[in-house]
Coordinates of C-alpha atoms and ligand atoms in Angstrom, one line a residue:
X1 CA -4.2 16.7 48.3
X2 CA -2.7 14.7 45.7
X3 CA -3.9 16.4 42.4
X4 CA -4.9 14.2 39.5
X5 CA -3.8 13.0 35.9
X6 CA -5.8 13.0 33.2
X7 CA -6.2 11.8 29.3
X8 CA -6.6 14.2 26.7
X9 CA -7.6 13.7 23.0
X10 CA -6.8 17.1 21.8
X11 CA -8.5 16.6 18.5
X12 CA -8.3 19.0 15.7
X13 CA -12.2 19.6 16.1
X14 CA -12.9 18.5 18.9
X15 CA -11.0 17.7 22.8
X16 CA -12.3 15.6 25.3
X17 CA -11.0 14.5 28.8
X18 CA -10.9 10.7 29.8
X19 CA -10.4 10.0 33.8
X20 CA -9.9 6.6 35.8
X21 CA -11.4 6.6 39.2
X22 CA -9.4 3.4 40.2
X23 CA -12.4 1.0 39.1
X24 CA -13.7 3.1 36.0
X25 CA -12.7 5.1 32.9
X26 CA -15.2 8.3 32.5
X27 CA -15.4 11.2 30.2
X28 CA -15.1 14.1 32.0
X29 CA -17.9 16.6 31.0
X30 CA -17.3 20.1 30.6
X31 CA -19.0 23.0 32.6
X32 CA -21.5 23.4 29.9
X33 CA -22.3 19.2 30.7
X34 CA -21.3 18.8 26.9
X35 CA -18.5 15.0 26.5
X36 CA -16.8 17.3 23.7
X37 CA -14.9 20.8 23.9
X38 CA -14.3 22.3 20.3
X39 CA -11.4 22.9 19.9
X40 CA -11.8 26.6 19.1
X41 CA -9.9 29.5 20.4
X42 CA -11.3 32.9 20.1
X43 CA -9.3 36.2 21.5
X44 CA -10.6 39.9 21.6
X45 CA -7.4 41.2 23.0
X46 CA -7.6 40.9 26.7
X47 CA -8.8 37.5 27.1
X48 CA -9.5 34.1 25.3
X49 CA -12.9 32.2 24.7
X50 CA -12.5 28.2 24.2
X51 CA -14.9 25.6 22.9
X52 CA -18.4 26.0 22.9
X53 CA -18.1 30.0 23.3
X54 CA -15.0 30.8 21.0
X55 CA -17.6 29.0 17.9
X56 CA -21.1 30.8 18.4
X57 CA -18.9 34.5 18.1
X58 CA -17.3 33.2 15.4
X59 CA -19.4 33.9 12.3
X60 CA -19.8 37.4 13.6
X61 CA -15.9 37.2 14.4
X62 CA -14.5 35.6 12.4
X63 CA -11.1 37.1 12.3
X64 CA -11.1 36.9 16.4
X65 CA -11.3 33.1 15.8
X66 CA -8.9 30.1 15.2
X67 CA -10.4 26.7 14.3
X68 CA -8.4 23.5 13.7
X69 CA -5.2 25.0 14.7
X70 CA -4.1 21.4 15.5
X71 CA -3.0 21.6 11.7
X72 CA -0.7 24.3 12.4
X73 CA 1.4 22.5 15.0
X74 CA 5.2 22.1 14.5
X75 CA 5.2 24.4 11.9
X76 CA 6.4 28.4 12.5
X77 CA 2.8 29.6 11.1
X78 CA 1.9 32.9 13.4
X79 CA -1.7 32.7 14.3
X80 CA -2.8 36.4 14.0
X81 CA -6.2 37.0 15.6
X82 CA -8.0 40.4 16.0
X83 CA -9.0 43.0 13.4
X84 CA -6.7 44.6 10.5
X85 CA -4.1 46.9 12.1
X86 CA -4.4 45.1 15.2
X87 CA -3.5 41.4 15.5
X88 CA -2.3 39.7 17.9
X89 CA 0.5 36.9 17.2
X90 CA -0.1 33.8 18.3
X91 CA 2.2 30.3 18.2
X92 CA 0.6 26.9 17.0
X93 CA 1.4 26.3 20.8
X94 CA 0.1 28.7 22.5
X95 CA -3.4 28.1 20.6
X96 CA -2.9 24.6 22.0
X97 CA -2.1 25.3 25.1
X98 CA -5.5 27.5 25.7
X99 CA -7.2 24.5 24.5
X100 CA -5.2 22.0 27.3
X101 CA -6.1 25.3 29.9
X102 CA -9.6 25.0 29.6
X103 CA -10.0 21.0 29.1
X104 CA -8.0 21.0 32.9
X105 CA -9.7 23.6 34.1
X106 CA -13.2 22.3 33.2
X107 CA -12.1 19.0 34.8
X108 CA -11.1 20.4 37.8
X109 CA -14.4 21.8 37.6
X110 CA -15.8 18.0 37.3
X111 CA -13.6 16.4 39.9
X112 CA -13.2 18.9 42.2
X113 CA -9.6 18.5 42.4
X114 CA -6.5 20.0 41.1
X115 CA -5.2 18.3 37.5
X116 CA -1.9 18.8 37.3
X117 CA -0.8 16.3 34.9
X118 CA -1.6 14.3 31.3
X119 CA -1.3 12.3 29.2
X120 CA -1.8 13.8 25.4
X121 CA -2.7 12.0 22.2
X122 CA -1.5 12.7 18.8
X123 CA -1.9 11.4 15.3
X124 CA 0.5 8.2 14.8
X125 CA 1.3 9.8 12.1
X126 CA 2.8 13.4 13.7
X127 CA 6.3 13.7 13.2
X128 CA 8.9 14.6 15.7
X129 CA 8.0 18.5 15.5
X130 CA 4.6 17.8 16.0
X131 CA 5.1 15.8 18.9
X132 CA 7.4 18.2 20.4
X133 CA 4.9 21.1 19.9
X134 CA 2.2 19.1 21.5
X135 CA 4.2 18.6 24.6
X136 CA 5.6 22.2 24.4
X137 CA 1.9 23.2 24.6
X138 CA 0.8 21.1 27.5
X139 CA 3.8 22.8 29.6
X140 CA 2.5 26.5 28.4
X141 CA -0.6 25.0 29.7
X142 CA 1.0 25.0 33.0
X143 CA 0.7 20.7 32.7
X144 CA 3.4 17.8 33.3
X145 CA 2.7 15.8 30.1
X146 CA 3.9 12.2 31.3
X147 CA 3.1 10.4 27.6
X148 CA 2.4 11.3 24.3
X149 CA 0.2 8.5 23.0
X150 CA -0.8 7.7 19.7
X151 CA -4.4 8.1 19.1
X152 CA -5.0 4.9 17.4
X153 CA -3.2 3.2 20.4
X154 CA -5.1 5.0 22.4
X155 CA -8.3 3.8 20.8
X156 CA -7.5 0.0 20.6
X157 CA -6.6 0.0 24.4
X158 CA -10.0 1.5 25.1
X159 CA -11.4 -1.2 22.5
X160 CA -8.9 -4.0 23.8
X161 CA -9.6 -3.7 27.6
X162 CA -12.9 -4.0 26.7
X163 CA -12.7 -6.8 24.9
X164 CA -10.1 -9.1 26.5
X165 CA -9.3 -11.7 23.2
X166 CA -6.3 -11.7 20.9
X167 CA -6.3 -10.2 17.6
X168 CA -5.4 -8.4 14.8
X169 CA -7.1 -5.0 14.6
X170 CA -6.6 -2.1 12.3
X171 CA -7.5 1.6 13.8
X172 CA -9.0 3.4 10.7
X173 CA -9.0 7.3 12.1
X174 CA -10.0 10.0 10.4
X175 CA -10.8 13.4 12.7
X176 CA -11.0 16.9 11.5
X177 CA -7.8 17.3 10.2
X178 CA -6.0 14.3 10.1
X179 CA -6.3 10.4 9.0
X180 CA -4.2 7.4 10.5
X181 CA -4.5 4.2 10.3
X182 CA -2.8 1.8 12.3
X183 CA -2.2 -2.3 12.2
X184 CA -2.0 -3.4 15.8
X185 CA -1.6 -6.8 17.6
X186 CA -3.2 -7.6 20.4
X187 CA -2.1 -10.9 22.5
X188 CA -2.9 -11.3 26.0
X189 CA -1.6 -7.8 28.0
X190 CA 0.6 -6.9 25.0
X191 CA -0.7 -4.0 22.7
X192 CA 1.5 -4.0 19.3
X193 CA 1.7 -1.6 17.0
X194 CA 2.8 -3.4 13.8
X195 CA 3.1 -0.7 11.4
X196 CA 1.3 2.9 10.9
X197 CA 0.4 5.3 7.6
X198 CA -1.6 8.2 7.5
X199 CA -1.5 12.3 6.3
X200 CA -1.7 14.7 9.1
X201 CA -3.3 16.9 6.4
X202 CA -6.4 15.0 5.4
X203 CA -9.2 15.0 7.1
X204 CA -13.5 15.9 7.4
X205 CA -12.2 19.4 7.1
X206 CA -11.6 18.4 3.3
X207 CA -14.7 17.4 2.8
X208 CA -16.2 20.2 3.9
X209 CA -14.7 22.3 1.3
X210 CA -15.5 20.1 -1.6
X211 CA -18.7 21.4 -0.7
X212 CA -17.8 25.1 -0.2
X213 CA -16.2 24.7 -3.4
X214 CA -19.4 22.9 -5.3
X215 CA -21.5 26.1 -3.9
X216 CA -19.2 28.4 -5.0
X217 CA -18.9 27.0 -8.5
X218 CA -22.4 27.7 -8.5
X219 CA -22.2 31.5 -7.1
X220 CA -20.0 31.6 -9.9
X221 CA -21.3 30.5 -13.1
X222 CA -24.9 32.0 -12.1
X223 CA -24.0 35.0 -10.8
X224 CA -20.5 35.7 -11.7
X225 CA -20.0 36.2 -7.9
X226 CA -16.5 35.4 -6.1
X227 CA -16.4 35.0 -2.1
X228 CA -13.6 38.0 -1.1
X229 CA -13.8 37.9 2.5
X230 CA -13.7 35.9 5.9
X231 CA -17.2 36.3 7.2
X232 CA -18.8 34.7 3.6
X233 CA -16.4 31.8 3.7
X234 CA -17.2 31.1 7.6
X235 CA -20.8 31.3 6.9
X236 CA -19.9 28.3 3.9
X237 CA -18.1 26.4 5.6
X238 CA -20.6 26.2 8.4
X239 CA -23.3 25.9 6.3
X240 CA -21.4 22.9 4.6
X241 CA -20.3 21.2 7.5
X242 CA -24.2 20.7 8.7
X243 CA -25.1 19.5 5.5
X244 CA -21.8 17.1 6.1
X245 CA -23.4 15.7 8.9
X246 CA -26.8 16.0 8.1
X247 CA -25.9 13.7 4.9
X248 CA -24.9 10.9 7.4
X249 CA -28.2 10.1 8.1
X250 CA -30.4 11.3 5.3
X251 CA -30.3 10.7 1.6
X252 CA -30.7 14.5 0.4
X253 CA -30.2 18.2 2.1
X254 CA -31.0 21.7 1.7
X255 CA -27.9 24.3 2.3
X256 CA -30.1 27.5 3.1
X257 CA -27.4 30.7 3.0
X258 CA -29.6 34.1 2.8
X259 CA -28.2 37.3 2.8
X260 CA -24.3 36.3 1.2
X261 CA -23.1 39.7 0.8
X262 CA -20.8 39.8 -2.4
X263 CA -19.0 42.4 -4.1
X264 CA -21.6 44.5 -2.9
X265 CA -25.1 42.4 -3.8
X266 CA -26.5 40.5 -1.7
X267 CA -27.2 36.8 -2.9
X268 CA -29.7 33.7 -1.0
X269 CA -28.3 30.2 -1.1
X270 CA -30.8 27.6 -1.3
X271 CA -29.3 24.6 -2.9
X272 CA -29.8 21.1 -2.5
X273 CA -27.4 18.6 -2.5
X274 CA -27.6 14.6 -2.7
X275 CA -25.4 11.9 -0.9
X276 CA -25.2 10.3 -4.1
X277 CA -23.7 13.6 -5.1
X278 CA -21.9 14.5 -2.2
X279 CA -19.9 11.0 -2.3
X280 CA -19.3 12.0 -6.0
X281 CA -17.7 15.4 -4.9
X282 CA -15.0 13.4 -2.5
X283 CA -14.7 9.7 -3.5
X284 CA -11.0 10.7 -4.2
X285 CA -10.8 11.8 -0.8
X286 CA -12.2 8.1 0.1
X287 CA -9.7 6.8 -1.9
X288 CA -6.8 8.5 -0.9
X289 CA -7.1 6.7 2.6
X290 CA -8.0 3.6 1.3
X291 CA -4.1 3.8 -0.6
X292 CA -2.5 4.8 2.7
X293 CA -4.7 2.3 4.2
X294 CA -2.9 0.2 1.4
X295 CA 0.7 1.2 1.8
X296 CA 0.6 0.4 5.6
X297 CA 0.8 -3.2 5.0
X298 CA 3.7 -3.2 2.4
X299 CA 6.6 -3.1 4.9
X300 CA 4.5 -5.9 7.0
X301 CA 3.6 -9.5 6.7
X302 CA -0.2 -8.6 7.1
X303 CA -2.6 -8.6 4.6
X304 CA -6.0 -6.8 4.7
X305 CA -7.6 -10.4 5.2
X306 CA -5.7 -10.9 8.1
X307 CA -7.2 -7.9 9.8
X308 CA -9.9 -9.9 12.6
X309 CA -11.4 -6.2 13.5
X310 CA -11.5 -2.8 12.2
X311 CA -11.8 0.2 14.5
X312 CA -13.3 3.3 13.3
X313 CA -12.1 6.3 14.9
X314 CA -12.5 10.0 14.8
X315 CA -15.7 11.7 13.7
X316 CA -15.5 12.1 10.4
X317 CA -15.9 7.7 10.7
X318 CA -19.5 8.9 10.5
X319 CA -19.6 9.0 7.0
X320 CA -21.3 6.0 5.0
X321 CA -19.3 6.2 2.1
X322 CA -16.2 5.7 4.6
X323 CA -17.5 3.0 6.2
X324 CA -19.1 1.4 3.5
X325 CA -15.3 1.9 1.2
X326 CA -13.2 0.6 4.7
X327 CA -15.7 -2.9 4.8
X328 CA -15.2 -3.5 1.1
X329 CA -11.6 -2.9 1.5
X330 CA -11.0 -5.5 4.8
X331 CA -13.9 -7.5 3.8
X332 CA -15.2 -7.3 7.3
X333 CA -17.9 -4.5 8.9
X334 CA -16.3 -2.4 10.7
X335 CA -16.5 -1.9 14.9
X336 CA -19.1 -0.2 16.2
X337 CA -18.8 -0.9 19.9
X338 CA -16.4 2.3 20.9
X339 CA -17.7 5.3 20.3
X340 CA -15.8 7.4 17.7
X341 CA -15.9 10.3 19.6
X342 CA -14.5 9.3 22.8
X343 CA -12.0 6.4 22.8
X344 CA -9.5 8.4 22.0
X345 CA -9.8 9.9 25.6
X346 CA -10.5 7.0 27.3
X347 CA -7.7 5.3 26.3
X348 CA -5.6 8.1 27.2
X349 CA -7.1 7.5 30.8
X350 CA -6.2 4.2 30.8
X351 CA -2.7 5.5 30.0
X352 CA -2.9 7.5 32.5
X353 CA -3.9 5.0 35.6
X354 CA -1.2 2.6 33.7
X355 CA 1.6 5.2 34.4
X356 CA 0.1 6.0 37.4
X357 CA -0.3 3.3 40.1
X358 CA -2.2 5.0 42.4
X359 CA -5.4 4.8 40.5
X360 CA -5.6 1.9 38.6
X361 CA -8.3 0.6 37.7
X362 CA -8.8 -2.8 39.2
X363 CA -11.8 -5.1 38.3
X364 CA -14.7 -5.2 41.1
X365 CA -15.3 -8.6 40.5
X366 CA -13.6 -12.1 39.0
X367 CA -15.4 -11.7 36.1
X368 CA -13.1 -8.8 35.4
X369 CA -15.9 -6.5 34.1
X370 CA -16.5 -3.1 35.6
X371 CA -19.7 -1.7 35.9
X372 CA -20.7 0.8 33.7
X373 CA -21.6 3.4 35.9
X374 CA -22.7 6.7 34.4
X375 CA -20.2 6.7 31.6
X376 CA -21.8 5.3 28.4
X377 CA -22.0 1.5 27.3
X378 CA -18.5 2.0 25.6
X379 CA -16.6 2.3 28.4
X380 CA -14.1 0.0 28.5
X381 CA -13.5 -2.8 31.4
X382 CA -10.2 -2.2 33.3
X383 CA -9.1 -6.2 33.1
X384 CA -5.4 -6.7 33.7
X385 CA -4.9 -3.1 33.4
X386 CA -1.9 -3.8 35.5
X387 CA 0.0 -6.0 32.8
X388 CA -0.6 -4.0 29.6
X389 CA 1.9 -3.4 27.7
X390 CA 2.1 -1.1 24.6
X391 CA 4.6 -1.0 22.0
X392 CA 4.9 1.3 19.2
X393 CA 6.6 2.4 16.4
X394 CA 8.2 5.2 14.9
X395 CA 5.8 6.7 12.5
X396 CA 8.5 7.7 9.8
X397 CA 12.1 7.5 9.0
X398 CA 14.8 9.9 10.4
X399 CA 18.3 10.2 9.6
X400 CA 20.7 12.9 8.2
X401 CA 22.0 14.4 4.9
X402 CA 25.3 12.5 4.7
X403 CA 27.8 12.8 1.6
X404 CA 29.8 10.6 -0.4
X405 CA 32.9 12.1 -1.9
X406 CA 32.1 15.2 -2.2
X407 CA 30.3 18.4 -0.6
X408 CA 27.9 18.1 -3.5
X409 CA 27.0 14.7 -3.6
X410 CA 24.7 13.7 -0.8
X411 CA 22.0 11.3 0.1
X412 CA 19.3 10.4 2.8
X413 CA 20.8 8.5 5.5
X414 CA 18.2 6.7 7.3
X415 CA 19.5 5.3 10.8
X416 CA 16.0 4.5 12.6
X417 CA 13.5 3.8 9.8
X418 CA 9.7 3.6 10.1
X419 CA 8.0 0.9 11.8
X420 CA 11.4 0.3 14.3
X421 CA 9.6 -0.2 17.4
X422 CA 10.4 2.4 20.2
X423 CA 12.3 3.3 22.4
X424 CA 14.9 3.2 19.6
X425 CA 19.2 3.7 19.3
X426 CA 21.0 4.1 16.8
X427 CA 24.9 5.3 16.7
X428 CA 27.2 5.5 12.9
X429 CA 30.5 6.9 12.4
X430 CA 30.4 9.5 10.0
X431 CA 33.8 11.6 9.0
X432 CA 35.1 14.8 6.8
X433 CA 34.8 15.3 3.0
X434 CA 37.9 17.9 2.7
X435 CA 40.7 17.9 4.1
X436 CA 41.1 20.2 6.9
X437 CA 37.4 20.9 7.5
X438 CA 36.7 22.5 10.3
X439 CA 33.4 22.0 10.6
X440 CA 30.8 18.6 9.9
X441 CA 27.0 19.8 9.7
X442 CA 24.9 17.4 10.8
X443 CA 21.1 17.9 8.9
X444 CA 18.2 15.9 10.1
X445 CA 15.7 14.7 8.5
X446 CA 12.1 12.6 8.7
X447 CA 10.6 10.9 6.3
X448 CA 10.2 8.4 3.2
X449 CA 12.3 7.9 -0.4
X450 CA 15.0 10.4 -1.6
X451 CA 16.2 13.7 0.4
X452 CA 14.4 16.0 -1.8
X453 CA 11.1 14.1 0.1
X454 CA 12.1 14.4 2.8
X455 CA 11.4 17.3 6.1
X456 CA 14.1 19.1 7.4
X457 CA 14.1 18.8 11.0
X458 CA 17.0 21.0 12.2
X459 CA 20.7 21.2 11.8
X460 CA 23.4 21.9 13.8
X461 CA 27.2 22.1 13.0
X462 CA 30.4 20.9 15.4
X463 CA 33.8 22.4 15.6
X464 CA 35.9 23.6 14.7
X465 CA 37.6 20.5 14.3
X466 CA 41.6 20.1 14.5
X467 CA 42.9 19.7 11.1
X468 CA 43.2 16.4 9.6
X469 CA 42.9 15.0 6.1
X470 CA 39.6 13.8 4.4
X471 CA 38.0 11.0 6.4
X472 CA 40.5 10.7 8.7
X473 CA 38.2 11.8 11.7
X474 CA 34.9 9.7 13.5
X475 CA 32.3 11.7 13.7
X476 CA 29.6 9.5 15.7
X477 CA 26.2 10.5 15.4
X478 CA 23.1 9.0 17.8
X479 CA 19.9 9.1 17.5
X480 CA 17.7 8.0 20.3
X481 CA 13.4 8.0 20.2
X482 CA 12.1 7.9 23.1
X483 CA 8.7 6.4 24.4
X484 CA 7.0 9.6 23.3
X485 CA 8.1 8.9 19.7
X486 CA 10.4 12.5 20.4
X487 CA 13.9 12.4 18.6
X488 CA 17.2 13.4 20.6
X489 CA 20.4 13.6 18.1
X490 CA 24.0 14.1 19.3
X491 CA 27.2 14.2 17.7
X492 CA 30.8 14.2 18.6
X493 CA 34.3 13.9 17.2
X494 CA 35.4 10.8 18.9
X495 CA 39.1 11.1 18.7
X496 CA 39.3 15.3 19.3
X497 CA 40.8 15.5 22.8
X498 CA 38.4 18.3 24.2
X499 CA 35.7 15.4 23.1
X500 CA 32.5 15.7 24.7
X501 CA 32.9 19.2 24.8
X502 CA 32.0 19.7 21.3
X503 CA 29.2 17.1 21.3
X504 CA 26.4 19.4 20.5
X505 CA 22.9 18.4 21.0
X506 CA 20.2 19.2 19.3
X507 CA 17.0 20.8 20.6
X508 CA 14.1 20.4 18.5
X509 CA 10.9 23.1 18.9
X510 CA 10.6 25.9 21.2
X511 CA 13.4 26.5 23.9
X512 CA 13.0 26.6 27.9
X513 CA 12.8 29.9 28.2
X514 CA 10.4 30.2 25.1
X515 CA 7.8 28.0 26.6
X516 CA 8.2 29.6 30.2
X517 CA 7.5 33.0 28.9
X518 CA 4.6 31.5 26.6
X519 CA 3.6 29.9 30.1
X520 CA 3.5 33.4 31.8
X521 CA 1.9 35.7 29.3
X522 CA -0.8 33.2 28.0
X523 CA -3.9 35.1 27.3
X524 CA -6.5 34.3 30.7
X525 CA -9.3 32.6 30.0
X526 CA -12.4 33.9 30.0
Ligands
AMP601 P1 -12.6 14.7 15.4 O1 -11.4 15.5 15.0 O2 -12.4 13.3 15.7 O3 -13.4 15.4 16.4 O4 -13.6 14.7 14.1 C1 -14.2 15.8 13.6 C2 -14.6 15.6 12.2 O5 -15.7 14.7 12.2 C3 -15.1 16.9 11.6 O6 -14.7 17.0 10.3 C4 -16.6 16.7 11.7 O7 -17.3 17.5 10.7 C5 -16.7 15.2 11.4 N1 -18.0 14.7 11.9 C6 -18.6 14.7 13.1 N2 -19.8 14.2 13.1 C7 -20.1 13.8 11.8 C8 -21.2 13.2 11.1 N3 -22.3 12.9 11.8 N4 -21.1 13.0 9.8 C9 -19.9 13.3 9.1 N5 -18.9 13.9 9.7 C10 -18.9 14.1 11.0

């Protein structure tokens, strides 16, 4: 039996699993029934607990318990999970890749068939490690990961499909833990990504602890109390997160905490706090996306007047003051007609049945709509599924340290910048600062402005060299991104006679055999 590809939106909150049945995109539900999985990983030292399970332990657990660890990936943060003495290590990776274990296994569960491959979504904004660690953790997962999307792509072909006429939309998203926005053109079949901005450390997580802060201000000046240890601040920031949503749809809330064990007393919270308040305690936070919002269009010839359509994506959308700031901003009302909550994964889907021919979705009628079925009224149609075409950018620069004169005096050299759509090449000769160096280092970096701004991606050295004087050899460095946004960079001393034998490339993230032993000793799932 031919096993079956999926979409996944591995959010920093929350996952969910988008499938194409050849005339529909559907949600696929978890065994619970629930649209969303948490993205929540609990581990007691045998086995791991995802989603639903992994968050009711983990106020009682709350050192057995990783949430968002989304913002962890691509960085070398260990994960440690269990209780003093003995903690297990855990990769950004391997966190993810439980995550990707249980979304397949739960839709296997749904479709009653083997899922053997995906396609992921990321922030636009992730950089290369990011990206990298996000595949990495699909193939721990024991997954082929055919595409890294973008998320706001991903949301806008959900959007687009559905509604079949050209224009200019901009993909405002703000999840858990990270906020993109993205300006993208839509003409016919062709999806464009114009230009993209974003922080892949902002999001409704920040929020939440503007009001675990506010509550602790108050601990503080009436009681003199200070919040020492896990289970308090995971009983806060739950406590603050409901009040979060519940100030979504209501004008005031009451944040009831009894029994707060500090420094030995034992303290009830029963505060109440406004919206007018809350919006006070994180208008900057507002603002700050409305400025990257603001810097997306610099490089472009868009204004925010030329946006037709603004797309609200991610949960934390839900917010009034967000939406309210975002239609003041583009003078338009944003979207409502995709859900927040599940484009992402439906446009993964569509991805999906895109790359793969054997299921795509075809309209049932000339009219080109497809019913609806028992997803919900934001499912997408399917129309011309067959043409689409997406093009997209590179989120940020990348480029190397390169030197002028001297050792000492070096700069950012930027050979793809941002906004270059992708696939991109780019090749430069580059040559010796000494004479008789034996060896060039090449450093890579991503990012915007000076070196000093920049993110170190890796470095690698070749050589040794035969000795020649200052700038008499070619060192050619390439840089190629690929369609998954992932950045391959070789180098070689053109004129050297043993040439491509000291062209070194450069592997970025977790090696082969890394990721196949990840693969083998994953925790099991529980
Ligand atoms: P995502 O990463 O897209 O799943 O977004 C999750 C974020 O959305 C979290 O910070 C949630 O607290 C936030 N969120 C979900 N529902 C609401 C709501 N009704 N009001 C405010 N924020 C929400």
């Amino acid at each position: 039996m031919v096993a079956e590809m999926i979409g996944i939106d591995l959010g920093t909150t929350n996952s969910a699993v988008g499938h194409s049945t050849g005339s529909d995109l559907e949600i696929l539900p978890n065994t619970r029934g629930d649209r969303l999985t948490p993205s929540v990983v609990a581990f007691d030292g045998r086995t791991a607990l995802v989603g639903a399970q992994a968050v009711n332990q983990a106020v009682q657990y709350p050192n057995h318990t990783v949430f968002s660890a989304k913002r962890y990936m691509g960085t070398d943060e260990e994960i440690l999970l269990g209780e003093e003495g003995d903690k297990s290590a855990f990769t950004p990776e391997e966190i993810a890749a439980l995550v990707l274990k249980k979304l397949c296994r739960d839709a296997e569960d749904a479709l009653g068939r083997s899922v053997d491959t995906a396609v992921i979504t990321v922030p636009a904004y992730f950089n290369d490690r990011q990206r990298q660690a996000t595949k990495h953790a699909g193939e721990i997962a024991g997954l082929t990961v055919e595409r890294i999307l973008n998320e706001p792509t991903a949301a806008c072909l959900a959007y687009g499909l559905r509604t079949g006429t050209d224009q200019t939309v901009l993909v405002y998203d703000l999840g858990g833990g990270t906020f993109d926005s993205s300006l993208i053109e839509i003409s016919g079949s062709v999806f464009e990504v114009i230009a993209t901005n974003g922080d892949t450390n902002l999001g409704g997580d920040d929020w939440d602890a503007r009001i675990v802060d506010w509550l602790e201000e108050h601990l503080s000046v009436e009681h003199g109390a200070t919040i020492d240890d896990p289970v308090t601040t995971a009983r806060m920031f739950d406590a603050a997160k409901q009040a979060k949503h519940e100030l979504s749809t209501r004008q005031r809330t009451q944040i009831t905490i009894p029994f707060l064990e500090l420094g030995g007393d034992t303290y009830d919270i029963e505060r109440t706090l406004t919206r007018t308040q809350f919006e006070q305690l994180t208008e900057d936070l507002t603002e700050e996306t409305i400025t990257l919002c603001e810097e997306l269009f610099e490089p472009t010839a868009y204004t925010p007047a030329s946006v037709d359509e603004v797309l609200l994506v991610g949960g934390a959308t839900r917010m009034p003051s967000v939406r309210e700031r975002v239609g003041e901003f583009f003078g338009t009302q944003p979207a409502t007609r995709v859900n927040p909550d599940e484009a992402v994964a439906l446009g993964a889907a569509a991805q999906a049945a895109i790359l793969d021919e054997d299921t795509l979705p075809v309209p049932d009628d000339d009219s080109g709509e497809v019913p609806v079925g028992r997803t919900t009224a934001d499912v997408p149609t399917t129309r011309d599924a067959a043409d689409i075409v997406l093009l997209t950018v590179t989120p940020q620069s990348v480029g190397i340290e390169a030197h002028r004169s001297s050792p000492d005096d070096t700069y950012y050299d930027v050979l793809i910048s941002r906004n270059t759509p992708i696939p991109a090449n780019e090749t430069k000769l580059y040559s010796t600062v000494v004479d008789d160096q034996k060896y060039v280092f090449i450093s890579v970096h991503q990012g915007e402005g000076s070196l000093s701004k920049t993110e170190l991606l890796d470095e690698f050295k070749i050589g040794p060299l035969p000795l020649r004087p200052a700038g008499k050899p070619d060192i050619e460095v390439s840089f190629a991104v690929d369609q998954d946004g992932l950045l391959q960079v070789s180098a070689e001393d053109v004129d050297h006679e043993i040439g491509d034998e000291i062209a070194i490339e450069s592997v970025f993230g977790l090696a082969a055999e890394e990721i196949s032993a990840m693969k083998q000793n994953l925790p099991a799932l529980r």
